Amino acid sequence: MNQSDFSSSSPSSTRLHGSSSTELVTQPLPPQTRIAFIQSSWHEDIVSRGRAAFLAEMSHHGVASDAIDLFQVPGAFEIPLHAKKLAQSGRYAAVVCCGLVVDGGIYRHDFVAGAVINGLMSVQLETGVPVFSAVLTPLHFHEHETHLLFFTEHFLVKGKEAAQACLQTLASLQKMQALLG
């Protein structure tokens, strides 16, 4: 199949559900909708920027701060278990996770990063509750001014992106549920 195969389809014969990555299409969330936000404590000064950006973006789109419950865990390794318990509770429409897994010069970094990301994916597939990751696993991180500044700013971007992905996914799931009945 090539590009011409798509252009020859009439608009009425093909319906694309969802939205493109360049536009943020959201619907107002039902009033009872709750979102869980889990943050790790390691490098809290950096990671908390992701939380602040997430909350600001959600507020910008009309989501009240009291619709978002905040949880803090010691490190990123603890995030998936908390995400699973929160998703299984039936109380939350989505779970957002934020943390920083850094390479401390030993092999553990790779195991932790893989376990966290795989764990989060398993949670959403097992529970049907969307889980969003703003858990960053940089190849190199050193506590000097350049990296601290870069990752502090980068978490602002990732927090905003997590909020947008959360809103888009919840809207998409809402549309899908209406179509499926």
mmCIF file with all atom_site columns, C-alpha atoms in Angstrom:
data_model
loop_
_atom_site.group_PDB
_atom_site.id
_atom_site.type_symbol
_atom_site.label_atom_id
_atom_site.label_alt_id
_atom_site.label_comp_id
_atom_site.label_asym_id
_atom_site.label_entity_id
_atom_site.label_seq_id
_atom_site.pdbx_PDB_ins_code
_atom_site.Cartn_x
_atom_site.Cartn_y
_atom_site.Cartn_z
_atom_site.occupancy
_atom_site.B_iso_or_equiv
_atom_site.pdbx_formal_charge
_atom_site.auth_seq_id
_atom_site.auth_comp_id
_atom_site.auth_asym_id
_atom_site.auth_atom_id
_atom_site.pdbx_PDB_model_num
ATOM 1   C CA . MET A 1 1   ? 0.000   0.000  0.000  1.00 0.00 ? 1   MET A CA 1
ATOM 2   C CA . ASN A 1 2   ? 1.368   3.428  -0.887 1.00 0.00 ? 2   ASN A CA 1
ATOM 3   C CA . GLN A 1 3   ? 0.302   7.037  -0.435 1.00 0.00 ? 3   GLN A CA 1
ATOM 4   C CA . SER A 1 4   ? -1.912  6.993  -3.542 1.00 0.00 ? 4   SER A CA 1
ATOM 5   C CA . ASP A 1 5   ? -3.941  4.146  -2.035 1.00 0.00 ? 5   ASP A CA 1
ATOM 6   C CA . PHE A 1 6   ? -4.960  6.481  0.768  1.00 0.00 ? 6   PHE A CA 1
ATOM 7   C CA . SER A 1 7   ? -5.689  9.495  -1.417 1.00 0.00 ? 7   SER A CA 1
ATOM 8   C CA . SER A 1 8   ? -8.036  7.529  -3.675 1.00 0.00 ? 8   SER A CA 1
ATOM 9   C CA . SER A 1 9   ? -10.356 6.690  -0.784 1.00 0.00 ? 9   SER A CA 1
ATOM 10  C CA . SER A 1 10  ? -13.399 8.874  -0.570 1.00 0.00 ? 10  SER A CA 1
ATOM 11  C CA . PRO A 1 11  ? -13.739 10.800 2.700  1.00 0.00 ? 11  PRO A CA 1
ATOM 12  C CA . SER A 1 12  ? -17.073 9.146  3.431  1.00 0.00 ? 12  SER A CA 1
ATOM 13  C CA . SER A 1 13  ? -15.717 5.609  3.070  1.00 0.00 ? 13  SER A CA 1
ATOM 14  C CA . THR A 1 14  ? -13.002 6.002  5.694  1.00 0.00 ? 14  THR A CA 1
ATOM 15  C CA . ARG A 1 15  ? -13.480 7.473  9.151  1.00 0.00 ? 15  ARG A CA 1
ATOM 16  C CA . LEU A 1 16  ? -10.496 8.206  11.337 1.00 0.00 ? 16  LEU A CA 1
ATOM 17  C CA . HIS A 1 17  ? -11.360 8.172  15.030 1.00 0.00 ? 17  HIS A CA 1
ATOM 18  C CA . GLY A 1 18  ? -9.115  10.040 17.438 1.00 0.00 ? 18  GLY A CA 1
ATOM 19  C CA . SER A 1 19  ? -6.928  13.041 16.789 1.00 0.00 ? 19  SER A CA 1
ATOM 20  C CA . SER A 1 20  ? -3.608  13.809 15.215 1.00 0.00 ? 20  SER A CA 1
ATOM 21  C CA . SER A 1 21  ? -0.580  14.373 17.388 1.00 0.00 ? 21  SER A CA 1
ATOM 22  C CA . THR A 1 22  ? -0.485  18.032 16.369 1.00 0.00 ? 22  THR A CA 1
ATOM 23  C CA . GLU A 1 23  ? -3.890  18.995 17.686 1.00 0.00 ? 23  GLU A CA 1
ATOM 24  C CA . LEU A 1 24  ? -5.247  18.734 21.179 1.00 0.00 ? 24  LEU A CA 1
ATOM 25  C CA . VAL A 1 25  ? -8.870  17.709 20.963 1.00 0.00 ? 25  VAL A CA 1
ATOM 26  C CA . THR A 1 26  ? -10.535 17.212 24.294 1.00 0.00 ? 26  THR A CA 1
ATOM 27  C CA . GLN A 1 27  ? -14.026 16.983 25.607 1.00 0.00 ? 27  GLN A CA 1
ATOM 28  C CA . PRO A 1 28  ? -15.000 18.157 29.043 1.00 0.00 ? 28  PRO A CA 1
ATOM 29  C CA . LEU A 1 29  ? -14.360 15.358 31.484 1.00 0.00 ? 29  LEU A CA 1
ATOM 30  C CA . PRO A 1 30  ? -17.397 14.044 33.306 1.00 0.00 ? 30  PRO A CA 1
ATOM 31  C CA . PRO A 1 31  ? -17.615 15.716 36.745 1.00 0.00 ? 31  PRO A CA 1
ATOM 32  C CA . GLN A 1 32  ? -16.838 12.517 38.659 1.00 0.00 ? 32  GLN A CA 1
ATOM 33  C CA . THR A 1 33  ? -13.628 11.847 36.691 1.00 0.00 ? 33  THR A CA 1
ATOM 34  C CA . ARG A 1 34  ? -10.560 11.488 38.898 1.00 0.00 ? 34  ARG A CA 1
ATOM 35  C CA . ILE A 1 35  ? -6.925  11.233 37.902 1.00 0.00 ? 35  ILE A CA 1
ATOM 36  C CA . ALA A 1 36  ? -4.079  9.879  40.025 1.00 0.00 ? 36  ALA A CA 1
ATOM 37  C CA . PHE A 1 37  ? -0.610  11.423 39.763 1.00 0.00 ? 37  PHE A CA 1
ATOM 38  C CA . ILE A 1 38  ? 2.310   9.456  41.229 1.00 0.00 ? 38  ILE A CA 1
ATOM 39  C CA . GLN A 1 39  ? 5.696   11.088 41.714 1.00 0.00 ? 39  GLN A CA 1
ATOM 40  C CA . SER A 1 40  ? 8.954   9.594  42.922 1.00 0.00 ? 40  SER A CA 1
ATOM 41  C CA . SER A 1 41  ? 10.968  11.360 45.611 1.00 0.00 ? 41  SER A CA 1
ATOM 42  C CA . TRP A 1 42  ? 14.439  10.856 44.157 1.00 0.00 ? 42  TRP A CA 1
ATOM 43  C CA . HIS A 1 43  ? 15.572  14.141 42.606 1.00 0.00 ? 43  HIS A CA 1
ATOM 44  C CA . GLU A 1 44  ? 12.356  15.693 43.872 1.00 0.00 ? 44  GLU A CA 1
ATOM 45  C CA . ASP A 1 45  ? 13.497  19.212 43.011 1.00 0.00 ? 45  ASP A CA 1
ATOM 46  C CA . ILE A 1 46  ? 13.636  18.215 39.346 1.00 0.00 ? 46  ILE A CA 1
ATOM 47  C CA . VAL A 1 47  ? 10.711  15.765 39.191 1.00 0.00 ? 47  VAL A CA 1
ATOM 48  C CA . SER A 1 48  ? 8.327   18.166 40.934 1.00 0.00 ? 48  SER A CA 1
ATOM 49  C CA . ARG A 1 49  ? 8.595   20.421 37.878 1.00 0.00 ? 49  ARG A CA 1
ATOM 50  C CA . GLY A 1 50  ? 6.832   17.701 35.882 1.00 0.00 ? 50  GLY A CA 1
ATOM 51  C CA . ARG A 1 51  ? 4.023   17.649 38.439 1.00 0.00 ? 51  ARG A CA 1
ATOM 52  C CA . ALA A 1 52  ? 3.697   21.443 38.368 1.00 0.00 ? 52  ALA A CA 1
ATOM 53  C CA . ALA A 1 53  ? 3.548   21.502 34.559 1.00 0.00 ? 53  ALA A CA 1
ATOM 54  C CA . PHE A 1 54  ? 1.017   18.653 34.523 1.00 0.00 ? 54  PHE A CA 1
ATOM 55  C CA . LEU A 1 55  ? -1.261  20.427 36.989 1.00 0.00 ? 55  LEU A CA 1
ATOM 56  C CA . ALA A 1 56  ? -0.962  23.746 35.136 1.00 0.00 ? 56  ALA A CA 1
ATOM 57  C CA . GLU A 1 57  ? -1.843  22.157 31.781 1.00 0.00 ? 57  GLU A CA 1
ATOM 58  C CA . MET A 1 58  ? -4.789  20.273 33.262 1.00 0.00 ? 58  MET A CA 1
ATOM 59  C CA . SER A 1 59  ? -6.042  23.514 34.832 1.00 0.00 ? 59  SER A CA 1
ATOM 60  C CA . HIS A 1 60  ? -5.600  25.276 31.483 1.00 0.00 ? 60  HIS A CA 1
ATOM 61  C CA . HIS A 1 61  ? -8.001  22.706 30.005 1.00 0.00 ? 61  HIS A CA 1
ATOM 62  C CA . GLY A 1 62  ? -10.554 23.134 32.777 1.00 0.00 ? 62  GLY A CA 1
ATOM 63  C CA . VAL A 1 63  ? -9.702  20.184 35.009 1.00 0.00 ? 63  VAL A CA 1
ATOM 64  C CA . ALA A 1 64  ? -10.072 21.201 38.650 1.00 0.00 ? 64  ALA A CA 1
ATOM 65  C CA . SER A 1 65  ? -7.096  20.541 40.902 1.00 0.00 ? 65  SER A CA 1
ATOM 66  C CA . ASP A 1 66  ? -9.330  18.661 43.339 1.00 0.00 ? 66  ASP A CA 1
ATOM 67  C CA . ALA A 1 67  ? -10.021 16.078 40.598 1.00 0.00 ? 67  ALA A CA 1
ATOM 68  C CA . ILE A 1 68  ? -6.351  15.058 40.723 1.00 0.00 ? 68  ILE A CA 1
ATOM 69  C CA . ASP A 1 69  ? -5.014  13.059 43.657 1.00 0.00 ? 69  ASP A CA 1
ATOM 70  C CA . LEU A 1 70  ? -1.268  13.321 44.248 1.00 0.00 ? 70  LEU A CA 1
ATOM 71  C CA . PHE A 1 71  ? 0.828   10.434 45.551 1.00 0.00 ? 71  PHE A CA 1
ATOM 72  C CA . GLN A 1 72  ? 4.523   10.340 46.343 1.00 0.00 ? 72  GLN A CA 1
ATOM 73  C CA . VAL A 1 73  ? 6.688   7.219  46.488 1.00 0.00 ? 73  VAL A CA 1
ATOM 74  C CA . PRO A 1 74  ? 10.354  6.784  47.444 1.00 0.00 ? 74  PRO A CA 1
ATOM 75  C CA . GLY A 1 75  ? 11.725  6.011  43.973 1.00 0.00 ? 75  GLY A CA 1
ATOM 76  C CA . ALA A 1 76  ? 10.691  5.117  40.450 1.00 0.00 ? 76  ALA A CA 1
ATOM 77  C CA . PHE A 1 77  ? 10.839  1.391  41.228 1.00 0.00 ? 77  PHE A CA 1
ATOM 78  C CA . GLU A 1 78  ? 7.831   1.788  43.533 1.00 0.00 ? 78  GLU A CA 1
ATOM 79  C CA . ILE A 1 79  ? 5.686   3.565  40.941 1.00 0.00 ? 79  ILE A CA 1
ATOM 80  C CA . PRO A 1 80  ? 4.244   0.530  39.062 1.00 0.00 ? 80  PRO A CA 1
ATOM 81  C CA . LEU A 1 81  ? 2.822   -1.156 42.183 1.00 0.00 ? 81  LEU A CA 1
ATOM 82  C CA . HIS A 1 82  ? 1.148   2.066  43.277 1.00 0.00 ? 82  HIS A CA 1
ATOM 83  C CA . ALA A 1 83  ? -0.141  2.616  39.730 1.00 0.00 ? 83  ALA A CA 1
ATOM 84  C CA . LYS A 1 84  ? -1.637  -0.864 39.697 1.00 0.00 ? 84  LYS A CA 1
ATOM 85  C CA . LYS A 1 85  ? -3.356  -0.476 43.066 1.00 0.00 ? 85  LYS A CA 1
ATOM 86  C CA . LEU A 1 86  ? -4.782  2.904  42.044 1.00 0.00 ? 86  LEU A CA 1
ATOM 87  C CA . ALA A 1 87  ? -5.928  1.623  38.637 1.00 0.00 ? 87  ALA A CA 1
ATOM 88  C CA . GLN A 1 88  ? -7.553  -1.449 40.208 1.00 0.00 ? 88  GLN A CA 1
ATOM 89  C CA . SER A 1 89  ? -9.435  0.705  42.720 1.00 0.00 ? 89  SER A CA 1
ATOM 90  C CA . GLY A 1 90  ? -11.949 1.813  40.084 1.00 0.00 ? 90  GLY A CA 1
ATOM 91  C CA . ARG A 1 91  ? -11.669 5.359  41.400 1.00 0.00 ? 91  ARG A CA 1
ATOM 92  C CA . TYR A 1 92  ? -9.395  6.737  38.662 1.00 0.00 ? 92  TYR A CA 1
ATOM 93  C CA . ALA A 1 93  ? -9.941  7.246  34.934 1.00 0.00 ? 93  ALA A CA 1
ATOM 94  C CA . ALA A 1 94  ? -6.184  7.578  34.427 1.00 0.00 ? 94  ALA A CA 1
ATOM 95  C CA . VAL A 1 95  ? -2.895  7.265  36.296 1.00 0.00 ? 95  VAL A CA 1
ATOM 96  C CA . VAL A 1 96  ? 0.028   9.565  35.494 1.00 0.00 ? 96  VAL A CA 1
ATOM 97  C CA . CYS A 1 97  ? 3.535   8.711  36.677 1.00 0.00 ? 97  CYS A CA 1
ATOM 98  C CA . CYS A 1 98  ? 6.546   10.983 36.998 1.00 0.00 ? 98  CYS A CA 1
ATOM 99  C CA . GLY A 1 99  ? 10.093  10.118 38.022 1.00 0.00 ? 99  GLY A CA 1
ATOM 100 C CA . LEU A 1 100 ? 13.753  10.158 37.135 1.00 0.00 ? 100 LEU A CA 1
ATOM 101 C CA . VAL A 1 101 ? 15.877  7.002  36.874 1.00 0.00 ? 101 VAL A CA 1
ATOM 102 C CA . VAL A 1 102 ? 19.536  7.965  36.658 1.00 0.00 ? 102 VAL A CA 1
ATOM 103 C CA . ASP A 1 103 ? 22.628  5.985  35.821 1.00 0.00 ? 103 ASP A CA 1
ATOM 104 C CA . GLY A 1 104 ? 24.639  5.814  39.013 1.00 0.00 ? 104 GLY A CA 1
ATOM 105 C CA . GLY A 1 105 ? 27.466  4.023  37.254 1.00 0.00 ? 105 GLY A CA 1
ATOM 106 C CA . ILE A 1 106 ? 26.235  0.493  37.889 1.00 0.00 ? 106 ILE A CA 1
ATOM 107 C CA . TYR A 1 107 ? 24.089  -1.888 35.876 1.00 0.00 ? 107 TYR A CA 1
ATOM 108 C CA . ARG A 1 108 ? 21.057  -1.389 38.156 1.00 0.00 ? 108 ARG A CA 1
ATOM 109 C CA . HIS A 1 109 ? 19.926  1.647  36.137 1.00 0.00 ? 109 HIS A CA 1
ATOM 110 C CA . ASP A 1 110 ? 18.962  -0.463 33.119 1.00 0.00 ? 110 ASP A CA 1
ATOM 111 C CA . PHE A 1 111 ? 17.036  -2.965 35.233 1.00 0.00 ? 111 PHE A CA 1
ATOM 112 C CA . VAL A 1 112 ? 15.129  -0.275 37.107 1.00 0.00 ? 112 VAL A CA 1
ATOM 113 C CA . ALA A 1 113 ? 14.272  1.671  33.946 1.00 0.00 ? 113 ALA A CA 1
ATOM 114 C CA . GLY A 1 114 ? 13.056  -1.462 32.153 1.00 0.00 ? 114 GLY A CA 1
ATOM 115 C CA . ALA A 1 115 ? 11.094  -2.705 35.153 1.00 0.00 ? 115 ALA A CA 1
ATOM 116 C CA . VAL A 1 116 ? 9.333   0.628  35.606 1.00 0.00 ? 116 VAL A CA 1
ATOM 117 C CA . ILE A 1 117 ? 8.341   1.118  31.964 1.00 0.00 ? 117 ILE A CA 1
ATOM 118 C CA . ASN A 1 118 ? 7.329   -2.530 31.474 1.00 0.00 ? 118 ASN A CA 1
ATOM 119 C CA . GLY A 1 119 ? 5.412   -2.436 34.755 1.00 0.00 ? 119 GLY A CA 1
ATOM 120 C CA . LEU A 1 120 ? 3.467   0.657  33.731 1.00 0.00 ? 120 LEU A CA 1
ATOM 121 C CA . MET A 1 121 ? 2.558   -0.839 30.366 1.00 0.00 ? 121 MET A CA 1
ATOM 122 C CA . SER A 1 122 ? 1.396   -4.035 32.083 1.00 0.00 ? 122 SER A CA 1
ATOM 123 C CA . VAL A 1 123 ? -0.785  -2.052 34.476 1.00 0.00 ? 123 VAL A CA 1
ATOM 124 C CA . GLN A 1 124 ? -2.702  -0.335 31.706 1.00 0.00 ? 124 GLN A CA 1
ATOM 125 C CA . LEU A 1 125 ? -3.095  -3.490 29.652 1.00 0.00 ? 125 LEU A CA 1
ATOM 126 C CA . GLU A 1 126 ? -4.242  -5.549 32.659 1.00 0.00 ? 126 GLU A CA 1
ATOM 127 C CA . THR A 1 127 ? -6.634  -2.978 34.125 1.00 0.00 ? 127 THR A CA 1
ATOM 128 C CA . GLY A 1 128 ? -7.871  -1.072 31.078 1.00 0.00 ? 128 GLY A CA 1
ATOM 129 C CA . VAL A 1 129 ? -7.002  2.175  32.854 1.00 0.00 ? 129 VAL A CA 1
ATOM 130 C CA . PRO A 1 130 ? -4.631  4.359  30.832 1.00 0.00 ? 130 PRO A CA 1
ATOM 131 C CA . VAL A 1 131 ? -1.250  4.908  32.473 1.00 0.00 ? 131 VAL A CA 1
ATOM 132 C CA . PHE A 1 132 ? 1.009   7.746  31.342 1.00 0.00 ? 132 PHE A CA 1
ATOM 133 C CA . SER A 1 133 ? 4.727   7.836  31.879 1.00 0.00 ? 133 SER A CA 1
ATOM 134 C CA . ALA A 1 134 ? 6.780   10.932 32.469 1.00 0.00 ? 134 ALA A CA 1
ATOM 135 C CA . VAL A 1 135 ? 9.425   8.691  34.002 1.00 0.00 ? 135 VAL A CA 1
ATOM 136 C CA . LEU A 1 136 ? 12.635  9.759  32.338 1.00 0.00 ? 136 LEU A CA 1
ATOM 137 C CA . THR A 1 137 ? 15.599  7.452  32.019 1.00 0.00 ? 137 THR A CA 1
ATOM 138 C CA . PRO A 1 138 ? 18.449  9.544  30.618 1.00 0.00 ? 138 PRO A CA 1
ATOM 139 C CA . LEU A 1 139 ? 21.530  7.811  29.300 1.00 0.00 ? 139 LEU A CA 1
ATOM 140 C CA . HIS A 1 140 ? 23.728  10.304 31.135 1.00 0.00 ? 140 HIS A CA 1
ATOM 141 C CA . PHE A 1 141 ? 22.908  12.382 34.178 1.00 0.00 ? 141 PHE A CA 1
ATOM 142 C CA . HIS A 1 142 ? 25.398  14.158 36.362 1.00 0.00 ? 142 HIS A CA 1
ATOM 143 C CA . GLU A 1 143 ? 24.528  16.561 39.114 1.00 0.00 ? 143 GLU A CA 1
ATOM 144 C CA . HIS A 1 144 ? 26.226  19.555 37.570 1.00 0.00 ? 144 HIS A CA 1
ATOM 145 C CA . GLU A 1 145 ? 24.617  22.832 36.549 1.00 0.00 ? 145 GLU A CA 1
ATOM 146 C CA . THR A 1 146 ? 24.146  21.939 32.867 1.00 0.00 ? 146 THR A CA 1
ATOM 147 C CA . HIS A 1 147 ? 22.301  18.659 33.478 1.00 0.00 ? 147 HIS A CA 1
ATOM 148 C CA . LEU A 1 148 ? 20.313  20.020 36.396 1.00 0.00 ? 148 LEU A CA 1
ATOM 149 C CA . LEU A 1 149 ? 19.073  22.917 34.282 1.00 0.00 ? 149 LEU A CA 1
ATOM 150 C CA . PHE A 1 150 ? 18.370  20.745 31.239 1.00 0.00 ? 150 PHE A CA 1
ATOM 151 C CA . PHE A 1 151 ? 16.350  18.119 33.128 1.00 0.00 ? 151 PHE A CA 1
ATOM 152 C CA . THR A 1 152 ? 14.536  20.712 35.238 1.00 0.00 ? 152 THR A CA 1
ATOM 153 C CA . GLU A 1 153 ? 13.337  22.372 32.026 1.00 0.00 ? 153 GLU A CA 1
ATOM 154 C CA . HIS A 1 154 ? 12.731  19.032 30.309 1.00 0.00 ? 154 HIS A CA 1
ATOM 155 C CA . PHE A 1 155 ? 10.340  17.957 33.078 1.00 0.00 ? 155 PHE A CA 1
ATOM 156 C CA . LEU A 1 156 ? 8.271   21.074 32.379 1.00 0.00 ? 156 LEU A CA 1
ATOM 157 C CA . VAL A 1 157 ? 7.844   19.846 28.807 1.00 0.00 ? 157 VAL A CA 1
ATOM 158 C CA . LYS A 1 158 ? 7.150   16.247 29.855 1.00 0.00 ? 158 LYS A CA 1
ATOM 159 C CA . GLY A 1 159 ? 4.580   17.274 32.469 1.00 0.00 ? 159 GLY A CA 1
ATOM 160 C CA . LYS A 1 160 ? 2.682   19.314 29.895 1.00 0.00 ? 160 LYS A CA 1
ATOM 161 C CA . GLU A 1 161 ? 2.898   16.485 27.340 1.00 0.00 ? 161 GLU A CA 1
ATOM 162 C CA . ALA A 1 162 ? 1.631   13.974 29.914 1.00 0.00 ? 162 ALA A CA 1
ATOM 163 C CA . ALA A 1 163 ? -1.395  16.191 30.605 1.00 0.00 ? 163 ALA A CA 1
ATOM 164 C CA . GLN A 1 164 ? -2.132  16.535 26.897 1.00 0.00 ? 164 GLN A CA 1
ATOM 165 C CA . ALA A 1 165 ? -1.772  12.794 26.305 1.00 0.00 ? 165 ALA A CA 1
ATOM 166 C CA . CYS A 1 166 ? -4.020  12.105 29.283 1.00 0.00 ? 166 CYS A CA 1
ATOM 167 C CA . LEU A 1 167 ? -6.745  14.448 28.048 1.00 0.00 ? 167 LEU A CA 1
ATOM 168 C CA . GLN A 1 168 ? -6.544  13.174 24.460 1.00 0.00 ? 168 GLN A CA 1
ATOM 169 C CA . THR A 1 169 ? -6.649  9.547  25.531 1.00 0.00 ? 169 THR A CA 1
ATOM 170 C CA . LEU A 1 170 ? -9.578  10.038 27.889 1.00 0.00 ? 170 LEU A CA 1
ATOM 171 C CA . ALA A 1 171 ? -11.479 11.848 25.107 1.00 0.00 ? 171 ALA A CA 1
ATOM 172 C CA . SER A 1 172 ? -10.610 9.089  22.637 1.00 0.00 ? 172 SER A CA 1
ATOM 173 C CA . LEU A 1 173 ? -11.724 6.377  25.043 1.00 0.00 ? 173 LEU A CA 1
ATOM 174 C CA . GLN A 1 174 ? -14.955 8.290  25.680 1.00 0.00 ? 174 GLN A CA 1
ATOM 175 C CA . LYS A 1 175 ? -15.633 8.420  21.917 1.00 0.00 ? 175 LYS A CA 1
ATOM 176 C CA . MET A 1 176 ? -14.739 4.762  21.522 1.00 0.00 ? 176 MET A CA 1
ATOM 177 C CA . GLN A 1 177 ? -17.100 3.773  24.338 1.00 0.00 ? 177 GLN A CA 1
ATOM 178 C CA . ALA A 1 178 ? -19.918 5.722  22.640 1.00 0.00 ? 178 ALA A CA 1
ATOM 179 C CA . LEU A 1 179 ? -19.231 3.912  19.358 1.00 0.00 ? 179 LEU A CA 1
ATOM 180 C CA . LEU A 1 180 ? -19.027 0.492  20.958 1.00 0.00 ? 180 LEU A CA 1
ATOM 181 C CA . GLY A 1 181 ? -22.027 1.081  23.166 1.00 0.00 ? 181 GLY A CA 1
#
